[in-house]
Short mmCIF file of C-alpha atoms and ligand atoms in Angstrom, two decimals:
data_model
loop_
_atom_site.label_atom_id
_atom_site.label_comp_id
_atom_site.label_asym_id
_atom_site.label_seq_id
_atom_site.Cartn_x
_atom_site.Cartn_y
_atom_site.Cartn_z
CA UNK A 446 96.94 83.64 82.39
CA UNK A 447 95.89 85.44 79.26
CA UNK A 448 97.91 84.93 75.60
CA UNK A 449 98.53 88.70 76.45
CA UNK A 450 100.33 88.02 79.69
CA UNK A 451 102.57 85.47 78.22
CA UNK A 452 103.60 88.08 75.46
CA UNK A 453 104.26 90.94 78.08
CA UNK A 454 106.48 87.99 79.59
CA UNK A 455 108.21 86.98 76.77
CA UNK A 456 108.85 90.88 75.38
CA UNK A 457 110.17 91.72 79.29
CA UNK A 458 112.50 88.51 78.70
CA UNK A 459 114.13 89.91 75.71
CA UNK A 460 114.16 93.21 76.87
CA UNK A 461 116.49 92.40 79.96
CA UNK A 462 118.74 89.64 79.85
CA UNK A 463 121.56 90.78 81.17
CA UNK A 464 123.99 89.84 78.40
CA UNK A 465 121.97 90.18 75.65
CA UNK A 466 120.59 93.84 77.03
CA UNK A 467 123.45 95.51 75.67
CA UNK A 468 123.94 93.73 72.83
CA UNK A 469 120.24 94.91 71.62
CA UNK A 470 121.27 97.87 72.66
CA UNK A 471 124.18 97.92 70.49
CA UNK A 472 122.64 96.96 67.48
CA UNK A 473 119.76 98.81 68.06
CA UNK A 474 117.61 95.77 66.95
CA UNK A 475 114.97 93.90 68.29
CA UNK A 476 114.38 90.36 66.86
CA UNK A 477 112.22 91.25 63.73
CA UNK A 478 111.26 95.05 64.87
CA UNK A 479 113.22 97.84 63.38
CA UNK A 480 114.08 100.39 66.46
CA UNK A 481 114.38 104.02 64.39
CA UNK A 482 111.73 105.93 65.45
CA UNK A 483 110.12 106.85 68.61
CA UNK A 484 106.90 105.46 67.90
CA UNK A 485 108.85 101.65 66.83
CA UNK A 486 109.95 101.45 69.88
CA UNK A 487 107.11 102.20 71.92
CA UNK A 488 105.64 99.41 69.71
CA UNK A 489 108.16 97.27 70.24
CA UNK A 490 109.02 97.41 73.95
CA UNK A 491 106.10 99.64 75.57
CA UNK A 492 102.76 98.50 74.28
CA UNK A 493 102.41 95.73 76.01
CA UNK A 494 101.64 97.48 79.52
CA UNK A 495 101.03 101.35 78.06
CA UNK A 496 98.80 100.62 75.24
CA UNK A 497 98.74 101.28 71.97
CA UNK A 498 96.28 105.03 73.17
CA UNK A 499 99.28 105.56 75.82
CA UNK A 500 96.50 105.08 77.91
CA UNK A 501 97.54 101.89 79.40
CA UNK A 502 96.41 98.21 78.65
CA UNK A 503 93.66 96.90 80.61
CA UNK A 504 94.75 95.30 84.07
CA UNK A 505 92.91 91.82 82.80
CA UNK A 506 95.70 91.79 80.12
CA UNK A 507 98.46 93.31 81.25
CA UNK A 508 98.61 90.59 84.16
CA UNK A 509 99.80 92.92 86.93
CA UNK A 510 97.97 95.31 89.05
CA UNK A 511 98.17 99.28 88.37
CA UNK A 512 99.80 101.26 91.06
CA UNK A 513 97.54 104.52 91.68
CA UNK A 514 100.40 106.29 89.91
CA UNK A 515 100.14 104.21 86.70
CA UNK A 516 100.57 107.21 84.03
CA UNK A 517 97.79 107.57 81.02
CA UNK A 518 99.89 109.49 79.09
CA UNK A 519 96.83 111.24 77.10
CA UNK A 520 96.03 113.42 80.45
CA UNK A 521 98.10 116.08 79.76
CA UNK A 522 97.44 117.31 83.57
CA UNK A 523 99.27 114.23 84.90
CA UNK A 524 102.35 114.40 81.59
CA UNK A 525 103.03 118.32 81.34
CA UNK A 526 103.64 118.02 85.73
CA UNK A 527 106.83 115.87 84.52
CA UNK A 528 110.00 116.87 83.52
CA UNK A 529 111.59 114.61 80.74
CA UNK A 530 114.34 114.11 83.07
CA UNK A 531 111.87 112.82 85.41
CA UNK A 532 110.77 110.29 82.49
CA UNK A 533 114.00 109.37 81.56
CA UNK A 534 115.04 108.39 85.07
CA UNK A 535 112.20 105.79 85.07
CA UNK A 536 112.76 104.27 81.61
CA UNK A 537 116.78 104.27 81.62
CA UNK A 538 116.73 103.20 85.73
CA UNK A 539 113.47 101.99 85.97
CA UNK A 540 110.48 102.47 88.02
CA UNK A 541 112.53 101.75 91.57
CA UNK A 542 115.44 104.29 90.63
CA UNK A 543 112.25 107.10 91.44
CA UNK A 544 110.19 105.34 93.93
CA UNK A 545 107.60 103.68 91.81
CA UNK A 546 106.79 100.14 90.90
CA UNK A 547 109.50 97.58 90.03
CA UNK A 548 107.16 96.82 87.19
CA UNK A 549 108.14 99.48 85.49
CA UNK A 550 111.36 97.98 83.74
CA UNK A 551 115.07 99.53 83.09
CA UNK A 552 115.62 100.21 80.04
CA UNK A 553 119.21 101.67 79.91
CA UNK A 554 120.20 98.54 78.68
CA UNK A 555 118.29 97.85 75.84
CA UNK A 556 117.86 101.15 74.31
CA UNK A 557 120.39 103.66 73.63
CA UNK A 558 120.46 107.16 74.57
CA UNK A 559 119.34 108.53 71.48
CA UNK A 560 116.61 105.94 71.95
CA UNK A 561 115.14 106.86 74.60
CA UNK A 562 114.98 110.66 73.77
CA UNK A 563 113.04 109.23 70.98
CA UNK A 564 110.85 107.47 72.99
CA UNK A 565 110.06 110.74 75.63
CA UNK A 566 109.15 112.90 72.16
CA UNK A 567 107.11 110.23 70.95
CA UNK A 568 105.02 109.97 74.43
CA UNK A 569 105.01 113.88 74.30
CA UNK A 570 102.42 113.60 71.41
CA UNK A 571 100.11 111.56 73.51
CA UNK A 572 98.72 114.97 75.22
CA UNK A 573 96.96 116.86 72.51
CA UNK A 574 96.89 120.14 74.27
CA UNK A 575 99.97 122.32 73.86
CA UNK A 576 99.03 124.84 76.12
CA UNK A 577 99.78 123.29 79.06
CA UNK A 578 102.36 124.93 81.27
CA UNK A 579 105.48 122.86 80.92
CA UNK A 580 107.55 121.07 84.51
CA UNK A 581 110.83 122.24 82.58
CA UNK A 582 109.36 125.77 83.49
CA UNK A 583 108.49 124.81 87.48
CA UNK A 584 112.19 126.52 88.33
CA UNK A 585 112.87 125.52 92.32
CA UNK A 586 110.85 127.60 94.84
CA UNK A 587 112.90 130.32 96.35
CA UNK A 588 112.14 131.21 99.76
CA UNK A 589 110.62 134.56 99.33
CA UNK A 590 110.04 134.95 96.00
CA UNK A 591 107.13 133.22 94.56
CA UNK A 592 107.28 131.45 91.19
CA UNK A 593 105.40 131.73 88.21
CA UNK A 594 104.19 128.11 87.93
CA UNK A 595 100.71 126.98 88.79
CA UNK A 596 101.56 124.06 91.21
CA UNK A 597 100.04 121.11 93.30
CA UNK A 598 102.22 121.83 96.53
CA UNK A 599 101.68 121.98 100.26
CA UNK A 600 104.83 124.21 101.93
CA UNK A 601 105.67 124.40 105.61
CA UNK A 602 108.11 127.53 106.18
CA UNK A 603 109.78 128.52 109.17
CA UNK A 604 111.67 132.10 109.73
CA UNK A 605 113.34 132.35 112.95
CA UNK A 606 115.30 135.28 114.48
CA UNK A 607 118.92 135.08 114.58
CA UNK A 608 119.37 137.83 116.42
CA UNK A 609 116.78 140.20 118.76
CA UNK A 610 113.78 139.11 119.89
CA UNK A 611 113.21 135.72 120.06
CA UNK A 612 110.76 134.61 117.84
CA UNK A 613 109.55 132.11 115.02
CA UNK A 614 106.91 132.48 112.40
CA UNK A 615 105.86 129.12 110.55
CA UNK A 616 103.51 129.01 107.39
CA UNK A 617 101.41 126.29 105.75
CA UNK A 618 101.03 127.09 102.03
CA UNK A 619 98.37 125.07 100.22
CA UNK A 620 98.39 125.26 96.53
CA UNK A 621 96.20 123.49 93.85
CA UNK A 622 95.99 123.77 89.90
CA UNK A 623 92.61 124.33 88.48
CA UNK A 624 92.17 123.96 84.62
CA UNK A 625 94.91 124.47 82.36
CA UNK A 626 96.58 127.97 83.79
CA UNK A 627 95.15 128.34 87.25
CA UNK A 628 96.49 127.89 90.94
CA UNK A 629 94.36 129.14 93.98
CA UNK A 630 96.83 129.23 97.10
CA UNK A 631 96.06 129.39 101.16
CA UNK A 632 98.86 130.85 103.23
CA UNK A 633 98.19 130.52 107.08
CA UNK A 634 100.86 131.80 109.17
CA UNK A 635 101.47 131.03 112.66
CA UNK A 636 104.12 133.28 114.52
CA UNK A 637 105.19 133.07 118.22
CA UNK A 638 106.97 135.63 119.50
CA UNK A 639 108.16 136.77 122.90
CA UNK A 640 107.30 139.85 124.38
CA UNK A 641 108.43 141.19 127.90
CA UNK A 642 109.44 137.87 128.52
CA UNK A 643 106.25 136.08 127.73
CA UNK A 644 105.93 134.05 124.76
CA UNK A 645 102.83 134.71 122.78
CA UNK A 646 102.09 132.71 119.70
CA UNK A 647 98.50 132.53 117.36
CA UNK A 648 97.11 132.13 113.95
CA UNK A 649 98.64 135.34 112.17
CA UNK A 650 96.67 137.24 108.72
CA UNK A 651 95.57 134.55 106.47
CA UNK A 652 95.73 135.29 102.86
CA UNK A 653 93.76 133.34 100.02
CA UNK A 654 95.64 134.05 96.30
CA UNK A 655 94.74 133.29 92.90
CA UNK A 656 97.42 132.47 90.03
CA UNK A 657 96.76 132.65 86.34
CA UNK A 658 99.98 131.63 83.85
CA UNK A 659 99.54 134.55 81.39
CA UNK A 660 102.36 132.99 78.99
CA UNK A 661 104.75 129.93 78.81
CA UNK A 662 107.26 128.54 76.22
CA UNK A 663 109.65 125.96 76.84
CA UNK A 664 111.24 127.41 73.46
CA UNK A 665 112.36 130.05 74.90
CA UNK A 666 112.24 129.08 78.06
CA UNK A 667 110.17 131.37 79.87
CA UNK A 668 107.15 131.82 82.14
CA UNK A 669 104.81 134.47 83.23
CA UNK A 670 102.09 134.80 85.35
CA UNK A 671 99.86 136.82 87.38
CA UNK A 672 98.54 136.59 91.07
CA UNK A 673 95.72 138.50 93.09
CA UNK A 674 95.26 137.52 96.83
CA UNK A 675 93.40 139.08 100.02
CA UNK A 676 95.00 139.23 103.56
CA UNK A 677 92.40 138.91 105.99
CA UNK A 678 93.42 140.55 109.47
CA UNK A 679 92.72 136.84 111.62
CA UNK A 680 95.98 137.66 113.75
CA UNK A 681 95.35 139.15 117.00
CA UNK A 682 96.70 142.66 116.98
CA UNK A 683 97.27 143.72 120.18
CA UNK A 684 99.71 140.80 120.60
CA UNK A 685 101.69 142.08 117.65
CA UNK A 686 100.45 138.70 115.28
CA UNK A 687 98.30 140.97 112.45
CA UNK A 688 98.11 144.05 111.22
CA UNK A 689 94.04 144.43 112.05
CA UNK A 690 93.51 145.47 108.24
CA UNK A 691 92.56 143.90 105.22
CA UNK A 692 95.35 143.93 102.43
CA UNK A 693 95.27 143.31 98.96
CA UNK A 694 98.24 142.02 97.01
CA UNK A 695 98.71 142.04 93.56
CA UNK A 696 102.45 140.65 91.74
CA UNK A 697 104.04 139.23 88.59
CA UNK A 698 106.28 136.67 88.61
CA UNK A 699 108.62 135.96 85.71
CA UNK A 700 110.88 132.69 85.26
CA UNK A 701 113.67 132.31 82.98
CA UNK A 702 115.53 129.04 82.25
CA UNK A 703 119.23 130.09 81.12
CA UNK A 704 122.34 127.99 79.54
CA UNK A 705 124.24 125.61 81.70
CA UNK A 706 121.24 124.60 84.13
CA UNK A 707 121.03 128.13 85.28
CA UNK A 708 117.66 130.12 86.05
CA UNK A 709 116.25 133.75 86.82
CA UNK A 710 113.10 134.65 88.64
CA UNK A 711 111.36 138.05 89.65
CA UNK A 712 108.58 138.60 91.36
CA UNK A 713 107.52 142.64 91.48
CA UNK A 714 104.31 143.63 93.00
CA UNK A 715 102.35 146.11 95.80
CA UNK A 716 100.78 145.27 99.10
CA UNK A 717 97.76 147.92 98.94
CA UNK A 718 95.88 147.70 102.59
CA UNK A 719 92.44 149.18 102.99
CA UNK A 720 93.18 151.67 106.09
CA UNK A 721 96.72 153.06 104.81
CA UNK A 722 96.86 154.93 107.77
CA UNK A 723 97.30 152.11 109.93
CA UNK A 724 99.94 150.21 107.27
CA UNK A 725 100.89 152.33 104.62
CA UNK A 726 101.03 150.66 100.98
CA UNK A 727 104.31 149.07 99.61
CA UNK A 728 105.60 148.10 96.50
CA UNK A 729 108.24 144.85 96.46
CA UNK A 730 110.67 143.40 93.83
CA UNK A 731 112.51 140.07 94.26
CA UNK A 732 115.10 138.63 92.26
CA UNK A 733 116.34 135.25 92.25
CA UNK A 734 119.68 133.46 90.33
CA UNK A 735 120.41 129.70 90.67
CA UNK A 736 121.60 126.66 89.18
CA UNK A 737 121.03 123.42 89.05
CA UNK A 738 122.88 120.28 89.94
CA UNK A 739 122.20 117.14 89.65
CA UNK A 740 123.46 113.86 90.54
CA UNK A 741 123.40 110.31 88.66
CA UNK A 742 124.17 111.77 85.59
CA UNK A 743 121.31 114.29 85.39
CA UNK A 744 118.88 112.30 86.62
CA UNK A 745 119.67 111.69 89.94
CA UNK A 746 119.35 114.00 93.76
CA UNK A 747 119.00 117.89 92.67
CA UNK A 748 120.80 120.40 94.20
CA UNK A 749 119.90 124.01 93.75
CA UNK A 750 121.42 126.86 94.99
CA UNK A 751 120.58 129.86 94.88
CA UNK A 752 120.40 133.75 95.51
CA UNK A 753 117.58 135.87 95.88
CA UNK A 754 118.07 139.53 96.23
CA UNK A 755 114.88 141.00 98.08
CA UNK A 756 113.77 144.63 97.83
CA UNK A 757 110.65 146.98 100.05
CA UNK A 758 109.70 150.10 99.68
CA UNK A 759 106.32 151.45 101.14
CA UNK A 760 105.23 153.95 99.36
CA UNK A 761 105.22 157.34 101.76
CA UNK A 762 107.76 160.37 100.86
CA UNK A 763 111.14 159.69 101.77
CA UNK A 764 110.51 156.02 102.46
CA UNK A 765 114.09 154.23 101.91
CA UNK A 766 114.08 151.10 100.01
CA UNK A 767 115.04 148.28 102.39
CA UNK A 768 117.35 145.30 100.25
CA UNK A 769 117.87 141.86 102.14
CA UNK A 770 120.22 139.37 100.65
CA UNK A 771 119.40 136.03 100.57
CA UNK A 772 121.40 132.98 100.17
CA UNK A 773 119.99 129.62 100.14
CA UNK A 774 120.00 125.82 99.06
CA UNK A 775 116.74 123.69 98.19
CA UNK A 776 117.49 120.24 97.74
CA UNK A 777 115.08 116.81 96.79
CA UNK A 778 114.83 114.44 99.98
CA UNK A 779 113.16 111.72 98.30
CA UNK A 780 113.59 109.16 95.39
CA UNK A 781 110.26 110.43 93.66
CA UNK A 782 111.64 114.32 94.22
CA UNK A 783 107.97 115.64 95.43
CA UNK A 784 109.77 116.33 98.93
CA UNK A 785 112.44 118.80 98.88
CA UNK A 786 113.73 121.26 101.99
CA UNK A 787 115.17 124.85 101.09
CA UNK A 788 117.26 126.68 103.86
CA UNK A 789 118.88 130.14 103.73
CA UNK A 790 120.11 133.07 105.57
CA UNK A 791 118.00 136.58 105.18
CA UNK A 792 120.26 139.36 105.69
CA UNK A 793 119.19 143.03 105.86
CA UNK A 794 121.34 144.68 103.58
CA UNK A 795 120.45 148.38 103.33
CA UNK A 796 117.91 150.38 106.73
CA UNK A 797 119.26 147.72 108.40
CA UNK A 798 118.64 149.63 111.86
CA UNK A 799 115.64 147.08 113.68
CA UNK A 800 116.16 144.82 111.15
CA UNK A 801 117.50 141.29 111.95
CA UNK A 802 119.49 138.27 110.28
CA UNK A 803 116.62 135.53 110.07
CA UNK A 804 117.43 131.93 109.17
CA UNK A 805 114.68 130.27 106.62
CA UNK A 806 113.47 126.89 106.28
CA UNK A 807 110.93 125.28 104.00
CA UNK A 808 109.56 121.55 103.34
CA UNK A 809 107.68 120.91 99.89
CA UNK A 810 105.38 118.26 99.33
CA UNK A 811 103.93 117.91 95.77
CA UNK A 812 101.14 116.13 96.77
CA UNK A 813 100.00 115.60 92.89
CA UNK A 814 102.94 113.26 92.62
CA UNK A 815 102.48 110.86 95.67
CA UNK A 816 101.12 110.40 99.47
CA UNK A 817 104.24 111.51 101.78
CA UNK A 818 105.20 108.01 102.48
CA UNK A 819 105.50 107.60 98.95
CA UNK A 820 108.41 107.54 96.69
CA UNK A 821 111.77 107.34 99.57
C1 LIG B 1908 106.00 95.40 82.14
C2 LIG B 1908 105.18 96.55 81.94
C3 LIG B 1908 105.82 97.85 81.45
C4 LIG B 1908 106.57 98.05 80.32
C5 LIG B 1908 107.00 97.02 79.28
C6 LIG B 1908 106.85 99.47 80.29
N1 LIG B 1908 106.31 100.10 81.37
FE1 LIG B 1908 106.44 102.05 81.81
N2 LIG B 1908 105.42 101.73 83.54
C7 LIG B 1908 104.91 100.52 83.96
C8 LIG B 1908 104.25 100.70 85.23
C9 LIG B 1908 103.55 99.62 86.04
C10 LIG B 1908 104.37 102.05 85.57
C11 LIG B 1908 103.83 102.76 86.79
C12 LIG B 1908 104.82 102.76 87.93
C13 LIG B 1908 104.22 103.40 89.18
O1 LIG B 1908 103.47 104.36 89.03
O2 LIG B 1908 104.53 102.93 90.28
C14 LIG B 1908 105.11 102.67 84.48
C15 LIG B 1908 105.44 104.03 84.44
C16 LIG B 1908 106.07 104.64 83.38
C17 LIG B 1908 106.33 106.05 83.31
C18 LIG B 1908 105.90 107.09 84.32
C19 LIG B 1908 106.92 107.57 85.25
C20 LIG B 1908 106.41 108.80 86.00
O3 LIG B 1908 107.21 109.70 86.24
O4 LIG B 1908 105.21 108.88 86.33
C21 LIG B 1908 106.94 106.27 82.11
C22 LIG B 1908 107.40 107.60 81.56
C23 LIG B 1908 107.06 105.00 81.46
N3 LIG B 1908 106.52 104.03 82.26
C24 LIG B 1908 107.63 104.84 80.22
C25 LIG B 1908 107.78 103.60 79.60
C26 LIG B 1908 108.42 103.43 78.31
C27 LIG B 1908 108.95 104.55 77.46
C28 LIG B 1908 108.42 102.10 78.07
C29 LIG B 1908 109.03 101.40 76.87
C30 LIG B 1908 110.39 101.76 76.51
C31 LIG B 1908 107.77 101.43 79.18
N4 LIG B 1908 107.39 102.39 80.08
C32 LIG B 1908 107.57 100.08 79.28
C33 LIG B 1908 105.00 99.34 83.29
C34 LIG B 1908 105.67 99.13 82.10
#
């Protein structure tokens, strides 16, 4: 055991007595170390296993073994993906409270509130690149409407008919961030329908997308982006699972953080196929309103519900605008939050002649954050 080791020891043993926790805490004094800035208390009761760089001491002299997940706070990729709710969960719970190592110590103790804001601003500085989209921006998915943050996500949807014929249509959604601004995304769908009696199911048109965040504050609060994608005709057609033509689609997607935990997103765009006599071209606009709720605090389970108001036109003379309501909630399964479920009701509101009630249901991994099994 290393000098080191013995130090990390003997700052953990002042750092969480359980009487004298709260007594630091109240005095906001550590034996010899003045506690007023952000960057005196990462000295005082960080350094030891994050490192003076925020990079992380060396495993030989921190005396315990990194978990895969151990954060260099310099990567700005890894930081900017986290909330500071996220952090402050960790530091005030510790590293259990969100499905990481118990190594990670509670701190809720021995630092006050204040404290430990000061703390999160003063790991902020670690990344050196501002640009980076920021996870105060990554508002909760919506069910239709796609959001304007690049992610690292897989999604598994389901839409099933409530009423009519019976059928189901599932999609896997694979997204992954490239370079500061970038997302390319895979949607496969698989549908299975019945027709005549028969049921009939297949690989449906397969798109591949490309996201670039055009601009992002968290001043104000907002986020804007800008996708491209190509829908190749892989469903069979004759069995009612494609269209047989190759689509492009082209959107914006806006996202709006407002007071009291509340949020706004819009996604407008046009579905422009290559053989518009077989599936004429469409323009779409989707609006979303939600808040947020969370447990433990603010840093516990989040709840979001949410609206999304859903409109279609395709773009022929006297083509009607078709508006579906769509009320949903997505909420976070796990400790860790990278696994969260959303499930709503779509219901044709306007043309709704042929047009059913469909029930919605998604599962989100964000794979970036942990395996599966990881963080329950
Ligand atoms: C005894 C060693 C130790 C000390 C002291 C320590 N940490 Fe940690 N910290 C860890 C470990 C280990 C992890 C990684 C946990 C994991 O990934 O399973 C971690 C993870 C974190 C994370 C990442 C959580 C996430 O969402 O990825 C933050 C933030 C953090 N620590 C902040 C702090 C702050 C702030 C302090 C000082 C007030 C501190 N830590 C003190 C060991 C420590």
């Amino acid at each position: 055991m290393t000098a080191r080791f013995h130090a990390v020891l003997f700052s953990l043993a002042l750092l969480i007595p359980p009487s004298g926790a709260s007594l630091l805490a109240q005095t906001g004094s550590y034996p010899g170390l003045p506690l007023n800035t952000g960057k005196q208390i990462y000295q005082a009761a960080c350094v030891a296993c994050h490192g003076a760089d925020g990079k992380g001491t060396p495993e030989s002299t921190a005396g315990f073994k990194k978990p895969d997940s151990f954060p260099d706070f310099t990567r700005c990729d890894q930081t900017t993906a986290e909330m500071d709710t996220d952090w402050k969960a960790v530091i005030v719970h510790g590293g259990q409270f969100r499905g990481f190592s118990q190594i990670m110590p509670a701190f809720g103790e021995a630092l006050t509130n204040k404290q430990i804001d000061q703390v999160i601003a003063y790991l902020r500085g670690f990344c050196r690149v501002p640009s980076w989209p920021r996870a105060e921006l990554n508002l909760p998915r919506a069910l239709v409407t796609e959001k304007a943050y690049p992610e690292d996500e897989v999604v598994a949807t389901a839409t099933l008919n409530a009423q009519g014929t019976p059928g189901v249509e599932n999609h896997i959604v694979y997204e992954q961030r490239f370079g500061v601004k970038n997302q390319i995304e895979i949607d496969m769908p698989f549908t299975f329908q019945q027709q005549n009696g028969t049921w009939y199911g297949g690989v449906g048109d397969t798109s591949l997308g490309w996201k670039r965040e055009i601009f992002s504050s968290l001043r104000t609060g907002s986020i804007f982006s800008l996708q491209g994608e190509a829908i190749f005709p892989l469903g069979n057609k004759s069995r009612g699972l494609g269209t047989g033509v190759t689509t492009f689609e082209t959107f914006a997607a806006y996202g709006q953080l407002l007071p009291g935990d509340a949020f706004l997103q819009f996604q407008g765009g046009a579905e422009l196929p290559t053989h518009t006599d077989v599936v004429p071209q469409s323009l779409f606009w989707n609006t979303v309103v939600g808040r947020n709720f969370t447990q433990d605090k603010g840093l516990g389970r989040l709840w979001s519900p949410m609206v999304e108001f859903l409109a279609n036109r395709d773009l022929a003379t006297g083509a009607k605008t078709d508006w579906d309501v769509v009320p949903q909630f997505e909420v976070t399964i796990n400790k860790r939050q990278h696994i969260r479920a959303d499930i709503g009701v779509r219901i044709p509101a306007t043309n709704t002649a042929g047009r059913q009630i469909q029930v919605l249901f998604y599962v989100l991994w964000d794979w970036q954050d942990g395996k599966l099994t990881e963080g329950w």
